[in-house]
């Protein structure tokens, strides 16, 4: 069992994955620049796992620093690369910030490991755009990205495919996340949006706790059963466990070839109005919401076919939408009493 470098390790998905790696017996080194996370997460991880995680504050766009990190830690056997900017709207306003950060960090990592490493890459269902067929499978055509953020994920996957084709010792699994939501059962870690949350579930919990006004449902005139848009929401703890399964697959060399892609979702779609209803029924909290216009760039409906992940990663999501909502709410209540 090797030592795993988790870039973006104090972030939402990175921190939950660190917990699951440690509980699976791995040693981890977390790397982050705190551009979208809080140093207090390190203390929280120590409380949850009973271990003070090894941590390196680093800008992964600094090639020399990344080379130094890798040279100083020859014991690293795998990398899970979360570190990237991911706000869709911001990426439209500041595209170069996104292209620079999301590509330099990935290229520096592969270069520093001299093309010999097991790498799990954080990708996204965003690469599918609005699929022609649902549920969407991994071999569905990648569609033109709706945002520079989505484009960075598409181009990163192409960079990895091309590099793996000529670098046999670079073994990569790209994980295409659907909509990660919820929080660890301890309520000590969870999503920490900066400013007004762009994503649905953190806005819901902040509205419910009184930090925000009513929720705006972005459109109820879609061609869906209740008119609101549909997504495949997945509990962040289930998502984290899939990363451990991916590292294990790479370690045991069960992978077919040295580049694979897996969908990480539940295989079920939920509409915005169904999520609101699930939040109310699982928490007992009443939500205020209004129906507004569609949001630019949103797809109408997308949910994943997770047959391949189940068959080859040996992983399936176990937590349902009610557990997602309740854990997100418990985390919001924890934050109210313990502000970061
Ligand atoms: C979900 C639904 C909105 C806010 C996200 C990330 C993207 C990718 C996939 C990682 C949509 C609606 C939202 C609100 C609303 N993740 N909504 N009112 O856009 O599916 O994508 O997950 O790569 O990076 O952005 O998630 O939570 O923003 O929206 O009605 O106040 O909720 O229109 O239908 P999205 P989201």
CSV table of C-alpha atoms and ligand atoms in Angstrom, one decimal:
chain,number,residue,atom,x,y,z
A,1,UNK,CA,0.0,0.0,0.0
A,2,UNK,CA,1.7,3.2,-1.2
A,3,UNK,CA,1.8,6.8,-0.3
A,4,UNK,CA,-0.7,9.0,-2.2
A,5,UNK,CA,-0.3,12.6,-3.1
A,6,UNK,CA,-3.6,14.4,-2.9
A,7,UNK,CA,-3.5,17.7,-4.7
A,8,UNK,CA,-6.3,20.0,-3.7
A,9,UNK,CA,-6.3,17.9,-0.5
A,10,UNK,CA,-8.0,20.5,1.7
A,11,UNK,CA,-10.8,21.1,-0.8
A,12,UNK,CA,-14.3,19.6,-0.7
A,13,UNK,CA,-13.7,16.3,-2.5
A,14,UNK,CA,-10.0,16.2,-1.7
A,15,UNK,CA,-10.6,16.3,2.1
A,16,UNK,CA,-13.3,13.6,1.9
A,17,UNK,CA,-11.0,11.4,-0.2
A,18,UNK,CA,-8.2,11.9,2.3
A,19,UNK,CA,-10.4,10.5,5.0
A,20,UNK,CA,-11.3,7.4,2.9
A,21,UNK,CA,-7.7,6.8,1.9
A,22,UNK,CA,-6.5,6.9,5.5
A,23,UNK,CA,-9.3,4.6,6.6
A,24,UNK,CA,-8.3,2.2,3.8
A,25,UNK,CA,-4.7,2.2,5.2
A,26,UNK,CA,-2.9,4.6,2.9
A,27,UNK,CA,-0.4,7.2,3.9
A,28,UNK,CA,-1.3,10.5,2.3
A,29,UNK,CA,0.5,13.8,1.6
A,30,UNK,CA,-2.0,16.7,1.0
A,31,UNK,CA,-0.9,19.6,-1.2
A,32,UNK,CA,-2.9,22.8,-1.6
A,33,UNK,CA,-2.5,26.6,-2.0
A,34,UNK,CA,-5.7,27.3,-0.1
A,35,UNK,CA,-7.0,29.3,-3.0
A,36,UNK,CA,-10.4,27.6,-2.6
A,37,UNK,CA,-10.1,25.9,0.8
A,38,UNK,CA,-9.4,26.7,4.5
A,39,UNK,CA,-6.4,25.6,6.5
A,40,UNK,CA,-8.7,24.6,9.4
A,41,UNK,CA,-9.7,21.5,7.3
A,42,UNK,CA,-6.3,20.0,8.4
A,43,UNK,CA,-7.3,20.1,12.0
A,44,UNK,CA,-10.7,18.7,11.1
A,45,UNK,CA,-9.0,15.8,9.3
A,46,UNK,CA,-6.8,15.1,12.3
A,47,UNK,CA,-10.0,14.9,14.5
A,48,UNK,CA,-11.8,12.6,12.1
A,49,UNK,CA,-8.9,10.2,11.3
A,50,UNK,CA,-6.8,10.5,14.5
A,51,UNK,CA,-3.8,11.3,12.3
A,52,UNK,CA,-2.2,14.7,11.5
A,53,UNK,CA,-2.1,14.6,7.7
A,54,UNK,CA,1.3,15.4,6.1
A,55,UNK,CA,0.7,18.7,4.3
A,56,UNK,CA,2.6,20.9,1.8
A,57,UNK,CA,1.4,24.4,0.9
A,58,UNK,CA,2.3,24.8,-2.8
A,59,UNK,CA,1.4,26.5,-6.0
A,60,UNK,CA,1.3,23.6,-8.5
A,61,UNK,CA,1.8,26.1,-11.3
A,62,UNK,CA,5.4,26.6,-10.1
A,63,UNK,CA,7.3,23.9,-12.0
A,64,UNK,CA,10.4,24.1,-9.9
A,65,UNK,CA,8.4,23.7,-6.7
A,66,UNK,CA,6.5,20.7,-8.0
A,67,UNK,CA,9.8,19.1,-9.1
A,68,UNK,CA,11.2,19.7,-5.6
A,69,UNK,CA,8.1,18.2,-3.9
A,70,UNK,CA,8.4,15.0,-6.0
A,71,UNK,CA,12.2,14.8,-5.6
A,72,UNK,CA,11.8,15.1,-1.8
A,73,UNK,CA,9.1,12.4,-1.7
A,74,UNK,CA,10.3,9.3,-3.7
A,75,UNK,CA,7.9,7.3,-1.6
A,76,UNK,CA,4.9,8.7,-3.5
A,77,UNK,CA,3.3,5.8,-5.5
A,78,UNK,CA,0.2,7.6,-6.7
A,79,UNK,CA,-1.4,11.0,-7.2
A,80,UNK,CA,-5.0,12.0,-7.0
A,81,UNK,CA,-5.2,15.4,-8.8
A,82,UNK,CA,-8.1,17.5,-7.5
A,83,UNK,CA,-6.3,20.9,-7.6
A,84,UNK,CA,-8.1,23.0,-10.2
A,85,UNK,CA,-10.4,26.0,-10.5
A,86,UNK,CA,-14.0,24.9,-11.0
A,87,UNK,CA,-16.4,27.8,-10.9
A,88,UNK,CA,-18.2,27.7,-14.3
A,89,UNK,CA,-19.3,31.3,-14.2
A,90,UNK,CA,-15.9,32.7,-13.1
A,91,UNK,CA,-14.3,30.7,-15.9
A,92,UNK,CA,-16.3,32.6,-18.5
A,93,UNK,CA,-15.2,35.9,-17.0
A,94,UNK,CA,-11.5,34.9,-16.5
A,95,UNK,CA,-10.7,32.2,-19.1
A,96,UNK,CA,-6.9,32.5,-19.0
A,97,UNK,CA,-6.9,32.2,-15.2
A,98,UNK,CA,-8.6,28.8,-15.7
A,99,UNK,CA,-6.5,27.6,-18.7
A,100,UNK,CA,-3.2,28.6,-17.0
A,101,UNK,CA,-4.0,27.1,-13.6
A,102,UNK,CA,-5.8,23.9,-14.7
A,103,UNK,CA,-3.2,23.0,-17.4
A,104,UNK,CA,0.1,24.1,-15.7
A,105,UNK,CA,-0.7,22.2,-12.6
A,106,UNK,CA,-1.4,18.9,-14.5
A,107,UNK,CA,1.6,19.3,-16.8
A,108,UNK,CA,4.0,20.1,-14.0
A,109,UNK,CA,2.9,17.0,-12.1
A,110,UNK,CA,3.3,14.6,-15.0
A,111,UNK,CA,6.7,16.2,-15.9
A,112,UNK,CA,7.9,16.0,-12.3
A,113,UNK,CA,7.1,12.3,-12.0
A,114,UNK,CA,9.0,11.8,-15.3
A,115,UNK,CA,5.9,10.1,-16.7
A,116,UNK,CA,6.1,7.2,-14.2
A,117,UNK,CA,3.2,7.4,-11.8
A,118,UNK,CA,-0.4,6.2,-11.1
A,119,UNK,CA,-2.6,9.2,-11.6
A,120,UNK,CA,-6.3,9.6,-10.8
A,121,UNK,CA,-7.6,12.7,-12.6
A,122,UNK,CA,-10.6,14.7,-11.4
A,123,UNK,CA,-12.8,15.1,-14.5
A,124,UNK,CA,-16.5,16.0,-14.9
A,125,UNK,CA,-19.7,15.1,-16.6
A,126,UNK,CA,-19.5,18.6,-18.0
A,127,UNK,CA,-17.5,17.0,-20.9
A,128,UNK,CA,-20.8,15.4,-22.1
A,129,UNK,CA,-22.7,18.7,-22.5
A,130,UNK,CA,-26.3,17.8,-23.2
A,131,UNK,CA,-26.0,14.1,-24.1
A,132,UNK,CA,-28.1,12.7,-27.1
A,133,UNK,CA,-28.9,9.6,-25.1
A,134,UNK,CA,-29.5,9.1,-21.3
A,135,UNK,CA,-28.2,7.7,-19.1
A,136,UNK,CA,-24.9,8.8,-20.6
A,137,UNK,CA,-22.1,6.3,-21.0
A,138,UNK,CA,-18.3,6.9,-21.0
A,139,UNK,CA,-18.1,6.3,-24.7
A,140,UNK,CA,-20.7,9.0,-25.5
A,141,UNK,CA,-19.3,11.7,-27.7
A,142,UNK,CA,-17.7,14.6,-25.9
A,143,UNK,CA,-19.6,17.8,-26.8
A,144,UNK,CA,-18.3,21.3,-27.2
A,145,UNK,CA,-17.9,22.6,-23.6
A,146,UNK,CA,-20.3,25.2,-22.4
A,147,UNK,CA,-17.6,27.1,-20.5
A,148,UNK,CA,-13.8,27.5,-20.3
A,149,UNK,CA,-14.0,25.4,-17.1
A,150,UNK,CA,-15.6,22.5,-18.9
A,151,UNK,CA,-13.1,23.0,-21.8
A,152,UNK,CA,-10.2,22.6,-19.4
A,153,UNK,CA,-11.6,19.2,-18.4
A,154,UNK,CA,-12.0,18.1,-22.0
A,155,UNK,CA,-8.6,19.3,-23.1
A,156,UNK,CA,-7.0,17.8,-20.0
A,157,UNK,CA,-8.5,14.4,-20.8
A,158,UNK,CA,-7.1,14.8,-24.4
A,159,UNK,CA,-3.6,15.7,-23.0
A,160,UNK,CA,-3.7,12.6,-20.8
A,161,UNK,CA,-4.9,10.3,-23.6
A,162,UNK,CA,-2.1,11.6,-25.9
A,163,UNK,CA,0.6,11.4,-23.3
A,164,UNK,CA,-0.4,7.9,-22.0
A,165,UNK,CA,-0.3,6.7,-25.7
A,166,UNK,CA,3.5,7.3,-25.7
A,167,UNK,CA,4.2,6.9,-21.9
A,168,UNK,CA,3.6,3.3,-20.9
A,169,UNK,CA,4.6,4.0,-17.2
A,170,UNK,CA,2.0,6.7,-16.9
A,171,UNK,CA,-1.2,5.0,-15.8
A,172,UNK,CA,-4.2,7.2,-15.6
A,173,UNK,CA,-7.9,6.9,-14.6
A,174,UNK,CA,-10.1,9.9,-15.3
A,175,UNK,CA,-13.2,10.1,-13.1
A,176,UNK,CA,-16.1,12.0,-14.5
A,177,UNK,CA,-18.1,13.4,-11.5
A,178,UNK,CA,-21.7,14.2,-11.8
A,179,UNK,CA,-22.9,16.5,-9.0
A,180,UNK,CA,-21.0,16.0,-5.8
A,181,UNK,CA,-23.1,17.1,-2.7
A,182,UNK,CA,-23.4,16.4,1.0
A,183,UNK,CA,-20.8,16.1,3.8
A,184,UNK,CA,-19.0,13.7,6.0
A,185,UNK,CA,-21.1,12.0,8.7
A,186,UNK,CA,-19.1,13.8,11.4
A,187,UNK,CA,-20.2,17.2,10.0
A,188,UNK,CA,-16.6,18.3,10.5
A,189,UNK,CA,-15.8,18.7,6.8
A,190,UNK,CA,-18.1,19.7,3.9
A,191,UNK,CA,-18.5,22.1,1.0
A,192,UNK,CA,-17.1,25.6,1.8
A,193,UNK,CA,-18.2,27.9,-1.1
A,194,UNK,CA,-16.5,31.3,-1.2
A,195,UNK,CA,-19.1,34.1,-1.4
A,196,UNK,CA,-22.6,33.4,-2.8
A,197,UNK,CA,-22.8,29.7,-3.7
A,198,UNK,CA,-23.3,29.0,-7.4
A,199,UNK,CA,-24.3,25.4,-6.8
A,200,UNK,CA,-27.8,24.4,-5.8
A,201,UNK,CA,-27.2,22.4,-2.6
A,202,UNK,CA,-25.0,24.9,-0.8
A,203,UNK,CA,-27.4,27.6,-1.7
A,204,UNK,CA,-30.3,25.6,-0.3
A,205,UNK,CA,-28.5,25.0,3.0
A,206,UNK,CA,-27.5,28.6,3.3
A,207,UNK,CA,-31.0,29.7,2.5
A,208,UNK,CA,-32.4,27.3,5.1
A,209,UNK,CA,-30.0,28.6,7.8
A,210,UNK,CA,-30.9,32.2,7.0
A,211,UNK,CA,-27.6,33.3,5.4
A,212,UNK,CA,-29.3,33.8,2.0
A,213,UNK,CA,-32.8,34.7,0.7
A,214,UNK,CA,-35.2,32.4,-1.2
A,215,UNK,CA,-33.8,30.0,-3.7
A,216,UNK,CA,-34.3,30.8,-7.4
A,217,UNK,CA,-35.2,27.7,-9.4
A,218,UNK,CA,-33.5,28.4,-12.7
A,219,UNK,CA,-36.3,27.5,-15.0
A,220,UNK,CA,-39.3,25.3,-14.8
A,221,UNK,CA,-40.0,25.2,-18.5
A,222,UNK,CA,-37.6,22.4,-19.4
A,223,UNK,CA,-38.9,19.3,-21.2
A,224,UNK,CA,-38.7,17.3,-17.9
A,225,UNK,CA,-41.6,15.8,-15.8
A,226,UNK,CA,-41.8,18.8,-13.5
A,227,UNK,CA,-40.2,21.3,-15.8
A,228,UNK,CA,-37.0,21.8,-13.7
A,229,UNK,CA,-33.6,20.6,-14.8
A,230,UNK,CA,-32.3,17.2,-13.9
A,231,UNK,CA,-28.9,16.2,-12.6
A,232,UNK,CA,-27.3,13.1,-11.1
A,233,UNK,CA,-26.4,14.1,-7.5
A,234,UNK,CA,-23.9,11.9,-5.8
A,235,UNK,CA,-22.9,11.9,-2.1
A,236,UNK,CA,-19.3,13.2,-1.7
A,237,UNK,CA,-18.4,10.3,0.6
A,238,UNK,CA,-19.5,7.8,-2.2
A,239,UNK,CA,-17.4,9.9,-4.6
A,240,UNK,CA,-14.4,9.7,-2.2
A,241,UNK,CA,-14.6,5.9,-2.0
A,242,UNK,CA,-14.5,5.7,-5.8
A,243,UNK,CA,-11.1,7.4,-5.7
A,244,UNK,CA,-9.8,4.7,-3.4
A,245,UNK,CA,-11.2,2.1,-5.7
A,246,UNK,CA,-9.4,3.8,-8.7
A,247,UNK,CA,-6.1,3.9,-6.9
A,248,UNK,CA,-6.4,0.2,-6.0
A,249,UNK,CA,-7.2,-0.6,-9.7
A,250,UNK,CA,-4.1,1.2,-10.8
A,251,UNK,CA,-1.9,-0.5,-8.1
A,252,UNK,CA,-3.1,-3.9,-9.0
A,253,UNK,CA,-2.5,-3.2,-12.6
A,254,UNK,CA,-6.0,-4.5,-13.5
A,255,UNK,CA,-6.5,-1.5,-15.8
A,256,UNK,CA,-7.1,-2.2,-19.5
A,257,UNK,CA,-4.3,-0.2,-21.1
A,258,UNK,CA,-3.0,2.8,-19.3
A,259,UNK,CA,-5.8,5.3,-19.8
A,260,UNK,CA,-9.4,4.7,-18.6
A,261,UNK,CA,-12.5,6.8,-17.9
A,262,UNK,CA,-15.3,6.1,-15.4
A,263,UNK,CA,-18.6,7.9,-14.6
A,264,UNK,CA,-19.1,8.6,-11.0
A,265,UNK,CA,-22.8,9.1,-10.3
A,266,UNK,CA,-25.7,7.2,-8.9
A,267,UNK,CA,-27.3,6.4,-12.3
A,268,UNK,CA,-30.4,8.3,-11.1
A,269,UNK,CA,-31.6,11.8,-12.1
A,270,UNK,CA,-33.3,14.2,-9.7
A,271,UNK,CA,-34.9,17.5,-10.7
A,272,UNK,CA,-34.3,20.8,-8.9
A,273,UNK,CA,-37.8,20.7,-7.4
A,274,UNK,CA,-37.3,17.1,-6.3
A,275,UNK,CA,-34.0,18.1,-4.5
A,276,UNK,CA,-35.9,20.9,-2.8
A,277,UNK,CA,-38.6,18.4,-1.8
A,278,UNK,CA,-36.0,15.9,-0.6
A,279,UNK,CA,-34.3,18.6,1.5
A,280,UNK,CA,-37.6,19.5,3.2
A,281,UNK,CA,-38.7,16.0,3.9
A,282,UNK,CA,-35.3,14.8,5.2
A,283,UNK,CA,-34.6,17.8,7.4
A,284,UNK,CA,-38.1,19.0,8.3
A,285,UNK,CA,-37.0,22.5,7.2
A,286,UNK,CA,-39.3,24.6,5.0
A,287,UNK,CA,-37.6,26.2,2.0
A,288,UNK,CA,-38.6,29.4,0.3
A,289,UNK,CA,-38.1,29.4,-3.4
A,290,UNK,CA,-39.2,31.3,-6.5
A,291,UNK,CA,-39.2,30.2,-10.2
A,292,UNK,CA,-36.8,32.3,-12.3
A,293,UNK,CA,-35.4,32.2,-15.8
A,294,UNK,CA,-33.1,29.5,-17.0
A,295,UNK,CA,-29.4,29.9,-16.3
A,296,UNK,CA,-27.1,30.5,-19.3
A,297,UNK,CA,-25.1,27.4,-20.1
A,298,UNK,CA,-27.2,24.9,-18.1
A,299,UNK,CA,-28.0,21.6,-19.8
A,300,UNK,CA,-31.6,20.4,-19.5
A,301,UNK,CA,-31.0,16.9,-18.1
A,302,UNK,CA,-28.0,14.6,-17.5
A,303,UNK,CA,-27.5,11.5,-15.4
A,304,UNK,CA,-24.8,8.8,-15.7
A,305,UNK,CA,-24.7,5.2,-16.7
A,306,UNK,CA,-22.6,3.7,-14.0
A,307,UNK,CA,-22.4,0.1,-15.2
A,308,UNK,CA,-18.7,0.3,-16.1
A,309,UNK,CA,-17.8,1.8,-12.7
A,310,UNK,CA,-19.7,-1.0,-10.9
A,311,UNK,CA,-18.2,-3.8,-13.1
A,312,UNK,CA,-14.6,-2.6,-13.3
A,313,UNK,CA,-14.0,-0.3,-10.3
A,314,UNK,CA,-16.1,-2.6,-8.1
A,315,UNK,CA,-17.8,0.6,-6.8
A,316,UNK,CA,-21.4,1.8,-6.7
A,317,UNK,CA,-22.9,4.7,-4.8
A,318,UNK,CA,-24.7,3.7,-1.7
A,319,UNK,CA,-26.1,6.9,-0.2
A,320,UNK,CA,-29.4,8.3,-1.4
A,321,UNK,CA,-30.6,11.9,-2.0
A,322,UNK,CA,-32.1,12.1,1.5
A,323,UNK,CA,-28.8,11.2,3.1
A,324,UNK,CA,-27.1,13.8,0.8
A,325,UNK,CA,-29.5,16.5,2.0
A,326,UNK,CA,-29.4,15.7,5.7
A,327,UNK,CA,-25.6,15.6,5.8
A,328,UNK,CA,-25.4,18.9,3.9
A,329,UNK,CA,-27.8,20.4,6.4
A,330,UNK,CA,-25.9,19.0,9.4
A,331,UNK,CA,-22.7,20.5,8.0
A,332,UNK,CA,-24.4,23.9,7.5
A,333,UNK,CA,-25.6,23.8,11.1
A,334,UNK,CA,-22.1,22.9,12.3
A,335,UNK,CA,-20.6,25.9,10.4
A,336,UNK,CA,-23.1,28.3,12.0
A,337,UNK,CA,-21.8,27.3,15.5
A,338,UNK,CA,-18.2,26.9,14.3
A,339,UNK,CA,-17.5,29.4,11.6
A,340,UNK,CA,-14.3,28.8,9.6
B,1,LIG,C1,-27.6,22.1,-10.5
B,1,LIG,C2,-29.0,22.5,-11.0
B,1,LIG,C3,-29.1,24.7,-11.9
B,1,LIG,C4,-28.4,26.9,-8.3
B,1,LIG,C5,-21.9,21.5,-11.2
B,1,LIG,C6,-20.6,22.1,-11.3
B,1,LIG,C7,-19.8,21.6,-12.4
B,1,LIG,C8,-19.8,20.1,-12.4
B,1,LIG,C9,-21.2,19.5,-12.3
B,1,LIG,C10,-17.8,19.3,-11.3
B,1,LIG,C11,-29.0,23.2,-12.3
B,1,LIG,C12,-30.0,24.6,-10.7
B,1,LIG,C13,-28.6,25.9,-9.2
B,1,LIG,C14,-29.5,27.7,-7.9
B,1,LIG,C15,-30.9,26.4,-9.4
B,1,LIG,N1,-19.0,19.6,-11.2
B,1,LIG,N2,-29.8,25.7,-9.7
B,1,LIG,N3,-30.8,27.4,-8.5
B,1,LIG,O1,-24.5,23.4,-12.9
B,1,LIG,O2,-25.0,20.9,-12.7
B,1,LIG,O3,-22.7,21.8,-12.4
B,1,LIG,O4,-21.8,20.1,-11.1
B,1,LIG,O5,-17.1,19.3,-12.3
B,1,LIG,O6,-18.5,22.1,-12.2
B,1,LIG,O7,-20.9,23.5,-11.5
B,1,LIG,O8,-24.5,22.2,-10.7
B,1,LIG,O9,-25.5,22.9,-8.5
B,1,LIG,O10,-24.8,24.7,-10.1
B,1,LIG,O11,-26.8,23.3,-10.6
B,1,LIG,O12,-32.0,26.2,-9.9
B,1,LIG,O13,-29.5,28.7,-7.1
B,1,LIG,O14,-29.6,23.4,-10.0
B,1,LIG,O15,-29.8,25.4,-12.9
B,1,LIG,O16,-30.1,22.8,-13.0
B,1,LIG,P1,-24.3,22.1,-12.3
B,1,LIG,P2,-25.4,23.4,-9.9
